[in-house]
PDB file of C-alpha atoms in Angstrom:
ATOM      1  CA  UNK A   1       5.448  67.270  38.768  1.00 43.00           C
ATOM      2  CA  UNK A   2       5.945  64.170  36.692  1.00 41.00           C
ATOM      3  CA  UNK A   3       9.083  62.317  35.664  1.00 49.00           C
ATOM      4  CA  UNK A   4      10.025  62.628  32.041  1.00 45.00           C
ATOM      5  CA  UNK A   5       9.014  59.981  29.532  1.00 37.00           C
ATOM      6  CA  UNK A   6      12.330  58.325  30.082  1.00 40.00           C
ATOM      7  CA  UNK A   7      11.050  57.507  33.633  1.00 40.00           C
ATOM      8  CA  UNK A   8       8.189  55.394  32.315  1.00 38.00           C
ATOM      9  CA  UNK A   9       4.846  55.239  34.034  1.00 34.00           C
ATOM     10  CA  UNK A  10       3.465  58.518  35.391  1.00 33.00           C
ATOM     11  CA  UNK A  11       4.087  59.013  39.082  1.00 39.00           C
ATOM     12  CA  UNK A  12       0.629  58.589  40.478  1.00 35.00           C
ATOM     13  CA  UNK A  13       0.083  55.177  38.777  1.00 33.00           C
ATOM     14  CA  UNK A  14       3.150  53.572  40.289  1.00 38.00           C
ATOM     15  CA  UNK A  15       2.033  50.721  42.552  1.00 39.00           C
ATOM     16  CA  UNK A  16       5.224  48.723  43.456  1.00 45.00           C
ATOM     17  CA  UNK A  17       8.896  49.373  44.181  1.00 52.00           C
ATOM     18  CA  UNK A  18      11.064  49.313  40.975  1.00 53.00           C
ATOM     19  CA  UNK A  19      13.145  46.149  41.181  1.00 55.00           C
ATOM     20  CA  UNK A  20      16.427  47.335  39.576  1.00 57.00           C
ATOM     21  CA  UNK A  21      18.674  50.298  39.333  1.00 64.00           C
ATOM     22  CA  UNK A  22      17.969  52.899  36.612  1.00 90.00           C
ATOM     23  CA  UNK A  23      18.714  56.408  35.642  1.00 91.00           C
ATOM     24  CA  UNK A  24      16.164  58.954  34.561  1.00 95.00           C
ATOM     25  CA  UNK A  25      15.867  62.728  33.927  1.00 97.00           C
ATOM     26  CA  UNK A  26      13.481  64.383  36.303  1.00 97.00           C
ATOM     27  CA  UNK A  27      11.834  67.772  35.528  1.00 97.00           C
ATOM     28  CA  UNK A  28      11.855  70.274  38.390  1.00 98.00           C
ATOM     29  CA  UNK A  29       9.075  72.620  39.138  1.00 97.00           C
ATOM     30  CA  UNK A  30      10.931  75.385  37.269  1.00 97.00           C
ATOM     31  CA  UNK A  31      11.612  73.199  34.211  1.00 97.00           C
ATOM     32  CA  UNK A  32      15.251  72.067  34.716  1.00 98.00           C
ATOM     33  CA  UNK A  33      16.069  68.447  33.801  1.00 98.00           C
ATOM     34  CA  UNK A  34      17.831  66.699  36.740  1.00 97.00           C
ATOM     35  CA  UNK A  35      19.651  63.358  36.279  1.00 98.00           C
ATOM     36  CA  UNK A  36      18.789  60.833  39.044  1.00 98.00           C
ATOM     37  CA  UNK A  37      19.530  57.168  39.747  1.00 97.00           C
ATOM     38  CA  UNK A  38      17.658  54.562  41.852  1.00 97.00           C
ATOM     39  CA  UNK A  39      19.721  52.056  43.890  1.00 96.00           C
ATOM     40  CA  UNK A  40      17.382  49.246  45.112  1.00 95.00           C
ATOM     41  CA  UNK A  41      17.726  48.098  48.710  1.00 95.00           C
ATOM     42  CA  UNK A  42      20.038  45.150  49.428  1.00 92.00           C
ATOM     43  CA  UNK A  43      18.539  44.734  52.984  1.00 83.00           C
ATOM     44  CA  UNK A  44      17.136  46.571  55.812  1.00 83.00           C
ATOM     45  CA  UNK A  45      13.821  48.527  55.381  1.00 85.00           C
ATOM     46  CA  UNK A  46      12.290  47.745  52.063  1.00 93.00           C
ATOM     47  CA  UNK A  47       9.886  50.649  52.350  1.00 96.00           C
ATOM     48  CA  UNK A  48      12.548  53.376  52.928  1.00 97.00           C
ATOM     49  CA  UNK A  49      14.381  55.429  50.397  1.00 97.00           C
ATOM     50  CA  UNK A  50      17.314  57.635  51.331  1.00 98.00           C
ATOM     51  CA  UNK A  51      17.839  60.540  48.971  1.00 98.00           C
ATOM     52  CA  UNK A  52      21.487  61.774  48.849  1.00 98.00           C
ATOM     53  CA  UNK A  53      22.267  65.443  48.146  1.00 98.00           C
ATOM     54  CA  UNK A  54      25.798  66.006  47.220  1.00 98.00           C
ATOM     55  CA  UNK A  55      28.104  68.955  47.851  1.00 98.00           C
ATOM     56  CA  UNK A  56      29.101  71.792  45.536  1.00 97.00           C
ATOM     57  CA  UNK A  57      31.110  70.347  42.528  1.00 96.00           C
ATOM     58  CA  UNK A  58      29.756  66.849  43.213  1.00 97.00           C
ATOM     59  CA  UNK A  59      27.534  64.712  41.034  1.00 97.00           C
ATOM     60  CA  UNK A  60      25.824  61.286  41.137  1.00 96.00           C
ATOM     61  CA  UNK A  61      28.706  59.679  39.284  1.00 95.00           C
ATOM     62  CA  UNK A  62      31.487  60.903  41.717  1.00 96.00           C
ATOM     63  CA  UNK A  63      33.077  57.963  43.512  1.00 97.00           C
ATOM     64  CA  UNK A  64      32.373  59.264  47.036  1.00 97.00           C
ATOM     65  CA  UNK A  65      28.658  59.605  46.443  1.00 98.00           C
ATOM     66  CA  UNK A  66      28.465  56.242  44.669  1.00 97.00           C
ATOM     67  CA  UNK A  67      30.226  54.640  47.687  1.00 97.00           C
ATOM     68  CA  UNK A  68      27.822  56.220  50.135  1.00 98.00           C
ATOM     69  CA  UNK A  69      24.787  55.142  48.160  1.00 97.00           C
ATOM     70  CA  UNK A  70      26.010  51.491  47.896  1.00 97.00           C
ATOM     71  CA  UNK A  71      26.611  51.332  51.602  1.00 97.00           C
ATOM     72  CA  UNK A  72      23.261  52.850  52.432  1.00 98.00           C
ATOM     73  CA  UNK A  73      21.342  50.291  50.447  1.00 97.00           C
ATOM     74  CA  UNK A  74      21.916  48.080  53.451  1.00 96.00           C
ATOM     75  CA  UNK A  75      19.370  50.270  55.229  1.00 97.00           C
ATOM     76  CA  UNK A  76      16.884  50.976  52.443  1.00 97.00           C
ATOM     77  CA  UNK A  77      16.975  52.093  48.819  1.00 97.00           C
ATOM     78  CA  UNK A  78      19.219  54.961  47.834  1.00 97.00           C
ATOM     79  CA  UNK A  79      18.352  57.724  45.329  1.00 98.00           C
ATOM     80  CA  UNK A  80      21.182  59.859  43.986  1.00 98.00           C
ATOM     81  CA  UNK A  81      20.972  62.839  41.675  1.00 98.00           C
ATOM     82  CA  UNK A  82      23.030  65.677  40.251  1.00 98.00           C
ATOM     83  CA  UNK A  83      22.059  69.161  41.340  1.00 98.00           C
ATOM     84  CA  UNK A  84      21.417  71.650  38.507  1.00 98.00           C
ATOM     85  CA  UNK A  85      24.653  72.846  36.887  1.00 98.00           C
ATOM     86  CA  UNK A  86      26.364  69.591  37.940  1.00 98.00           C
ATOM     87  CA  UNK A  87      27.113  66.456  35.988  1.00 96.00           C
ATOM     88  CA  UNK A  88      24.505  65.653  33.236  1.00 96.00           C
ATOM     89  CA  UNK A  89      21.793  67.749  34.826  1.00 98.00           C
ATOM     90  CA  UNK A  90      20.682  70.839  33.056  1.00 98.00           C
ATOM     91  CA  UNK A  91      20.569  74.500  34.333  1.00 98.00           C
ATOM     92  CA  UNK A  92      23.029  76.439  36.318  1.00 98.00           C
ATOM     93  CA  UNK A  93      24.014  76.070  39.963  1.00 97.00           C
ATOM     94  CA  UNK A  94      22.495  78.675  42.283  1.00 97.00           C
ATOM     95  CA  UNK A  95      24.705  77.277  45.127  1.00 97.00           C
ATOM     96  CA  UNK A  96      21.818  76.235  47.444  1.00 96.00           C
ATOM     97  CA  UNK A  97      18.895  78.366  46.410  1.00 97.00           C
ATOM     98  CA  UNK A  98      16.744  76.769  43.662  1.00 97.00           C
ATOM     99  CA  UNK A  99      18.418  73.450  44.343  1.00 98.00           C
ATOM    100  CA  UNK A 100      15.580  72.864  46.806  1.00 98.00           C
ATOM    101  CA  UNK A 101      13.403  72.216  43.658  1.00 98.00           C
ATOM    102  CA  UNK A 102      15.940  69.557  42.495  1.00 98.00           C
ATOM    103  CA  UNK A 103      15.591  67.746  45.851  1.00 98.00           C
ATOM    104  CA  UNK A 104      11.846  68.049  45.690  1.00 98.00           C
ATOM    105  CA  UNK A 105      11.937  66.245  42.317  1.00 98.00           C
ATOM    106  CA  UNK A 106      14.156  63.456  43.672  1.00 98.00           C
ATOM    107  CA  UNK A 107      11.937  63.000  46.777  1.00 98.00           C
ATOM    108  CA  UNK A 108       8.782  62.850  44.644  1.00 98.00           C
ATOM    109  CA  UNK A 109      10.385  60.239  42.415  1.00 97.00           C
ATOM    110  CA  UNK A 110      11.331  58.106  45.446  1.00 97.00           C
ATOM    111  CA  UNK A 111       7.661  58.134  46.531  1.00 97.00           C
ATOM    112  CA  UNK A 112       6.617  57.358  42.937  1.00 95.00           C
ATOM    113  CA  UNK A 113       8.803  54.189  42.994  1.00 95.00           C
ATOM    114  CA  UNK A 114       6.649  53.026  45.882  1.00 95.00           C
ATOM    115  CA  UNK A 115       8.634  53.889  49.006  1.00 96.00           C
ATOM    116  CA  UNK A 116       6.420  54.822  51.953  1.00 96.00           C
ATOM    117  CA  UNK A 117       9.197  56.484  53.832  1.00 97.00           C
ATOM    118  CA  UNK A 118      11.649  58.972  52.403  1.00 98.00           C
ATOM    119  CA  UNK A 119      14.628  60.403  54.281  1.00 98.00           C
ATOM    120  CA  UNK A 120      17.229  62.918  52.999  1.00 98.00           C
ATOM    121  CA  UNK A 121      20.966  63.014  53.636  1.00 98.00           C
ATOM    122  CA  UNK A 122      22.866  66.116  52.465  1.00 98.00           C
ATOM    123  CA  UNK A 123      26.521  66.925  52.462  1.00 98.00           C
ATOM    124  CA  UNK A 124      27.841  70.556  52.660  1.00 98.00           C
ATOM    125  CA  UNK A 125      25.816  72.522  50.148  1.00 98.00           C
ATOM    126  CA  UNK A 126      23.504  69.551  50.049  1.00 98.00           C
ATOM    127  CA  UNK A 127      23.307  69.809  53.855  1.00 98.00           C
ATOM    128  CA  UNK A 128      21.914  73.280  53.569  1.00 98.00           C
ATOM    129  CA  UNK A 129      19.442  72.126  50.887  1.00 98.00           C
ATOM    130  CA  UNK A 130      18.050  69.242  52.873  1.00 98.00           C
ATOM    131  CA  UNK A 131      17.450  71.595  55.882  1.00 98.00           C
ATOM    132  CA  UNK A 132      15.668  74.192  53.664  1.00 98.00           C
ATOM    133  CA  UNK A 133      13.701  71.555  51.772  1.00 98.00           C
ATOM    134  CA  UNK A 134      12.494  69.951  55.034  1.00 97.00           C
ATOM    135  CA  UNK A 135      11.213  73.217  56.258  1.00 97.00           C
ATOM    136  CA  UNK A 136       9.688  74.333  53.027  1.00 97.00           C
ATOM    137  CA  UNK A 137       8.071  71.090  52.024  1.00 96.00           C
ATOM    138  CA  UNK A 138       6.041  70.473  55.219  1.00 91.00           C
ATOM    139  CA  UNK A 139       2.508  69.676  54.399  1.00 92.00           C
ATOM    140  CA  UNK A 140       3.314  69.024  50.611  1.00 95.00           C
ATOM    141  CA  UNK A 141       3.756  65.813  48.639  1.00 96.00           C
ATOM    142  CA  UNK A 142       7.517  66.406  48.713  1.00 97.00           C
ATOM    143  CA  UNK A 143       7.626  66.207  52.654  1.00 97.00           C
ATOM    144  CA  UNK A 144      10.307  63.958  54.172  1.00 98.00           C
ATOM    145  CA  UNK A 145      10.220  61.660  57.138  1.00 98.00           C
ATOM    146  CA  UNK A 146      13.807  62.265  58.519  1.00 98.00           C
ATOM    147  CA  UNK A 147      16.766  64.600  57.660  1.00 98.00           C
ATOM    148  CA  UNK A 148      20.465  64.325  58.129  1.00 98.00           C
ATOM    149  CA  UNK A 149      22.635  67.390  57.393  1.00 98.00           C
ATOM    150  CA  UNK A 150      26.347  66.663  57.259  1.00 98.00           C
ATOM    151  CA  UNK A 151      29.064  69.359  57.158  1.00 98.00           C
ATOM    152  CA  UNK A 152      26.353  71.976  56.519  1.00 98.00           C
ATOM    153  CA  UNK A 153      26.858  75.726  56.856  1.00 98.00           C
ATOM    154  CA  UNK A 154      24.622  77.585  59.286  1.00 98.00           C
ATOM    155  CA  UNK A 155      24.517  80.977  57.424  1.00 97.00           C
ATOM    156  CA  UNK A 156      25.145  82.391  53.975  1.00 96.00           C
ATOM    157  CA  UNK A 157      28.126  84.383  52.690  1.00 95.00           C
ATOM    158  CA  UNK A 158      30.548  82.823  55.230  1.00 97.00           C
ATOM    159  CA  UNK A 159      34.133  83.687  54.316  1.00 97.00           C
ATOM    160  CA  UNK A 160      35.990  82.856  57.580  1.00 97.00           C
ATOM    161  CA  UNK A 161      38.154  80.071  56.207  1.00 98.00           C
ATOM    162  CA  UNK A 162      40.577  79.909  53.199  1.00 98.00           C
ATOM    163  CA  UNK A 163      38.494  77.224  51.396  1.00 96.00           C
ATOM    164  CA  UNK A 164      35.320  79.370  51.660  1.00 97.00           C
ATOM    165  CA  UNK A 165      37.154  82.445  50.324  1.00 97.00           C
ATOM    166  CA  UNK A 166      38.338  80.372  47.317  1.00 95.00           C
ATOM    167  CA  UNK A 167      34.763  79.083  46.883  1.00 95.00           C
ATOM    168  CA  UNK A 168      33.341  82.668  46.859  1.00 94.00           C
ATOM    169  CA  UNK A 169      35.919  83.604  44.221  1.00 95.00           C
ATOM    170  CA  UNK A 170      34.816  80.664  42.113  1.00 94.00           C
ATOM    171  CA  UNK A 171      31.145  81.548  42.134  1.00 95.00           C
ATOM    172  CA  UNK A 172      31.196  85.456  42.185  1.00 94.00           C
ATOM    173  CA  UNK A 173      33.958  86.245  39.668  1.00 94.00           C
ATOM    174  CA  UNK A 174      33.880  85.635  35.918  1.00 95.00           C
ATOM    175  CA  UNK A 175      37.315  83.998  36.005  1.00 95.00           C
ATOM    176  CA  UNK A 176      36.233  81.892  38.954  1.00 94.00           C
ATOM    177  CA  UNK A 177      33.081  80.737  37.166  1.00 95.00           C
ATOM    178  CA  UNK A 178      35.153  79.746  34.207  1.00 94.00           C
ATOM    179  CA  UNK A 179      37.436  77.708  36.335  1.00 93.00           C
ATOM    180  CA  UNK A 180      34.340  76.087  37.952  1.00 92.00           C
ATOM    181  CA  UNK A 181      32.922  75.241  34.495  1.00 93.00           C
ATOM    182  CA  UNK A 182      36.047  73.758  32.905  1.00 92.00           C
ATOM    183  CA  UNK A 183      38.100  72.523  35.856  1.00 90.00           C
ATOM    184  CA  UNK A 184      35.402  71.567  38.350  1.00 88.00           C
ATOM    185  CA  UNK A 185      32.607  70.687  35.769  1.00 92.00           C
ATOM    186  CA  UNK A 186      30.188  72.919  37.607  1.00 96.00           C
ATOM    187  CA  UNK A 187      28.194  75.585  35.769  1.00 96.00           C
ATOM    188  CA  UNK A 188      27.334  78.528  38.097  1.00 97.00           C
ATOM    189  CA  UNK A 189      24.637  81.169  37.468  1.00 96.00           C
ATOM    190  CA  UNK A 190      26.132  84.540  37.379  1.00 95.00           C
ATOM    191  CA  UNK A 191      23.135  86.203  38.796  1.00 94.00           C
ATOM    192  CA  UNK A 192      23.046  86.836  42.543  1.00 90.00           C
ATOM    193  CA  UNK A 193      20.254  85.731  44.879  1.00 94.00           C
ATOM    194  CA  UNK A 194      17.078  87.866  44.668  1.00 92.00           C
ATOM    195  CA  UNK A 195      15.609  87.486  47.208  1.00 95.00           C
ATOM    196  CA  UNK A 196      18.162  85.895  49.552  1.00 96.00           C
ATOM    197  CA  UNK A 197      16.775  82.416  50.370  1.00 96.00           C
ATOM    198  CA  UNK A 198      15.869  81.185  53.897  1.00 96.00           C
ATOM    199  CA  UNK A 199      19.221  80.499  55.621  1.00 97.00           C
ATOM    200  CA  UNK A 200      20.050  77.016  56.947  1.00 98.00           C
ATOM    201  CA  UNK A 201      19.835  78.123  60.574  1.00 98.00           C
ATOM    202  CA  UNK A 202      16.417  79.607  59.954  1.00 97.00           C
ATOM    203  CA  UNK A 203      15.333  76.409  58.259  1.00 97.00           C
ATOM    204  CA  UNK A 204      16.649  74.296  61.142  1.00 97.00           C
ATOM    205  CA  UNK A 205      14.283  76.182  63.484  1.00 96.00           C
ATOM    206  CA  UNK A 206      11.320  75.112  61.316  1.00 95.00           C
ATOM    207  CA  UNK A 207      11.972  71.375  60.558  1.00 95.00           C
ATOM    208  CA  UNK A 208      10.223  70.024  63.595  1.00 92.00           C
ATOM    209  CA  UNK A 209       8.504  67.615  64.126  1.00 94.00           C
ATOM    210  CA  UNK A 210      10.577  65.966  61.350  1.00 96.00           C
ATOM    211  CA  UNK A 211      13.527  64.132  63.079  1.00 97.00           C
ATOM    212  CA  UNK A 212      16.733  65.983  62.364  1.00 98.00           C
ATOM    213  CA  UNK A 213      20.403  64.861  62.651  1.00 98.00           C
ATOM    214  CA  UNK A 214      23.249  67.326  62.367  1.00 98.00           C
ATOM    215  CA  UNK A 215      26.722  65.782  61.789  1.00 98.00           C
ATOM    216  CA  UNK A 216      29.953  67.760  61.666  1.00 98.00           C
ATOM    217  CA  UNK A 217      33.642  67.103  61.951  1.00 98.00           C
ATOM    218  CA  UNK A 218      36.031  68.795  64.376  1.00 98.00           C
ATOM    219  CA  UNK A 219      38.593  68.984  61.540  1.00 98.00           C
ATOM    220  CA  UNK A 220      36.239  70.536  58.853  1.00 98.00           C
ATOM    221  CA  UNK A 221      38.370  73.002  56.922  1.00 98.00           C
ATOM    222  CA  UNK A 222      35.300  74.851  55.526  1.00 98.00           C
ATOM    223  CA  UNK A 223      32.969  75.476  58.460  1.00 98.00           C
ATOM    224  CA  UNK A 224      34.115  75.624  62.102  1.00 98.00           C
ATOM    225  CA  UNK A 225      32.007  74.168  64.968  1.00 98.00           C
ATOM    226  CA  UNK A 226      30.018  77.281  65.553  1.00 98.00           C
ATOM    227  CA  UNK A 227      28.009  76.267  62.462  1.00 98.00           C
ATOM    228  CA  UNK A 228      26.663  72.949  63.689  1.00 98.00           C
ATOM    229  CA  UNK A 229      26.192  74.319  67.190  1.00 98.00           C
ATOM    230  CA  UNK A 230      24.093  77.179  65.806  1.00 98.00           C
ATOM    231  CA  UNK A 231      21.958  74.737  63.783  1.00 98.00           C
ATOM    232  CA  UNK A 232      21.345  72.541  66.794  1.00 98.00           C
ATOM    233  CA  UNK A 233      20.523  75.431  68.927  1.00 97.00           C
ATOM    234  CA  UNK A 234      18.062  76.725  66.437  1.00 97.00           C
ATOM    235  CA  UNK A 235      16.479  73.332  65.991  1.00 97.00           C
ATOM    236  CA  UNK A 236      16.208  72.771  69.749  1.00 94.00           C
ATOM    237  CA  UNK A 237      15.052  69.409  71.230  1.00 89.00           C
ATOM    238  CA  UNK A 238      13.906  68.242  67.792  1.00 81.00           C
ATOM    239  CA  UNK A 239      17.547  67.700  66.707  1.00 95.00           C
ATOM    240  CA  UNK A 240      20.413  65.326  67.423  1.00 97.00           C
ATOM    241  CA  UNK A 241      24.032  66.637  67.102  1.00 98.00           C
ATOM    242  CA  UNK A 242      27.019  64.433  66.387  1.00 98.00           C
ATOM    243  CA  UNK A 243      30.476  66.089  66.515  1.00 98.00           C
ATOM    244  CA  UNK A 244      32.828  63.617  64.916  1.00 98.00           C
ATOM    245  CA  UNK A 245      36.478  63.525  66.101  1.00 98.00           C
ATOM    246  CA  UNK A 246      38.931  63.620  63.239  1.00 98.00           C
ATOM    247  CA  UNK A 247      36.332  64.044  60.530  1.00 98.00           C
ATOM    248  CA  UNK A 248      36.907  66.523  57.725  1.00 98.00           C
ATOM    249  CA  UNK A 249      34.323  67.648  55.278  1.00 98.00           C
ATOM    250  CA  UNK A 250      31.354  66.169  53.437  1.00 97.00           C
ATOM    251  CA  UNK A 251      31.076  62.997  51.378  1.00 97.00           C
ATOM    252  CA  UNK A 252      34.703  62.767  50.368  1.00 96.00           C
ATOM    253  CA  UNK A 253      35.817  62.469  54.029  1.00 97.00           C
ATOM    254  CA  UNK A 254      32.935  60.272  55.307  1.00 97.00           C
ATOM    255  CA  UNK A 255      34.186  56.875  56.449  1.00 97.00           C
ATOM    256  CA  UNK A 256      32.034  53.732  56.188  1.00 98.00           C
ATOM    257  CA  UNK A 257      31.611  53.581  59.956  1.00 98.00           C
ATOM    258  CA  UNK A 258      30.051  57.098  60.085  1.00 98.00           C
ATOM    259  CA  UNK A 259      27.811  56.306  57.067  1.00 98.00           C
ATOM    260  CA  UNK A 260      26.618  53.140  58.710  1.00 98.00           C
ATOM    261  CA  UNK A 261      25.613  55.030  61.855  1.00 98.00           C
ATOM    262  CA  UNK A 262      23.746  57.673  59.782  1.00 98.00           C
ATOM    263  CA  UNK A 263      22.037  54.902  57.762  1.00 98.00           C
ATOM    264  CA  UNK A 264      20.864  53.215  61.014  1.00 97.00           C
ATOM    265  CA  UNK A 265      19.704  56.607  62.382  1.00 98.00           C
ATOM    266  CA  UNK A 266      17.682  57.390  59.235  1.00 98.00           C
ATOM    267  CA  UNK A 267      16.179  53.950  59.149  1.00 97.00           C
ATOM    268  CA  UNK A 268      15.095  54.252  62.846  1.00 96.00           C
ATOM    269  CA  UNK A 269      14.009  57.907  62.902  1.00 96.00           C
ATOM    270  CA  UNK A 270      12.093  57.912  59.658  1.00 95.00           C
ATOM    271  CA  UNK A 271       9.558  55.593  61.286  1.00 85.00           C
ATOM    272  CA  UNK A 272       8.703  58.089  63.996  1.00 68.00           C
ATOM    273  CA  UNK A 273       8.646  61.405  62.104  1.00 50.00           C
TER     274      UNK A 273
END
């Protein structure tokens, strides 16, 4: 998998870390073009890149993700991207299934830029994707050195809260997908999963020995606390669990103090993966 011509030098010939921020279009394994951006490190570990995976309806240009990326450049570089069906990326959202290929492309680009260590940080849908990608990429070039899943679901098809019932309407009904496209700027694939992908809780059980951090708020309106507890139980001793008092959901609710702690954890943990 190589970056598009807009990315410049082919991946395998890159020898040094790119000095400035830039945007490119990355091809995924299944041929979807994904928009990505590199944020060079301002301090901290110069050999570390943190790849951020946004939640459903997010994108690399959304203010919350931009703020998180800027803060995390104090711990290493940051790589942001828009999942398929979001922002300027091509394709259609599969709401956590083939998005693993998008994350693979971003991780490979981070390594192409010269970073020896690559960690992933995912929010909500992105949290489920970083878990699955960590489990599925072991032993491949797209492997990662540490993983943080924030506000992630443990299982598919969860409808136990009002926000999740609204989300299922938005992705399963024609009228809902129309609203997603025009109001939320998210293009959703109308086809269902076939086969059903590995669930986040199954993936959490397969991430070891990669260091894993699970972060969840006790005021998350989407996923109650049984989700992070299930993930931590499945991961066993290889995972660290933070239940954050007063924290809501995903990148939009993440305060700087929490992001600083996650950045420090990723910088420390990616060296011992």
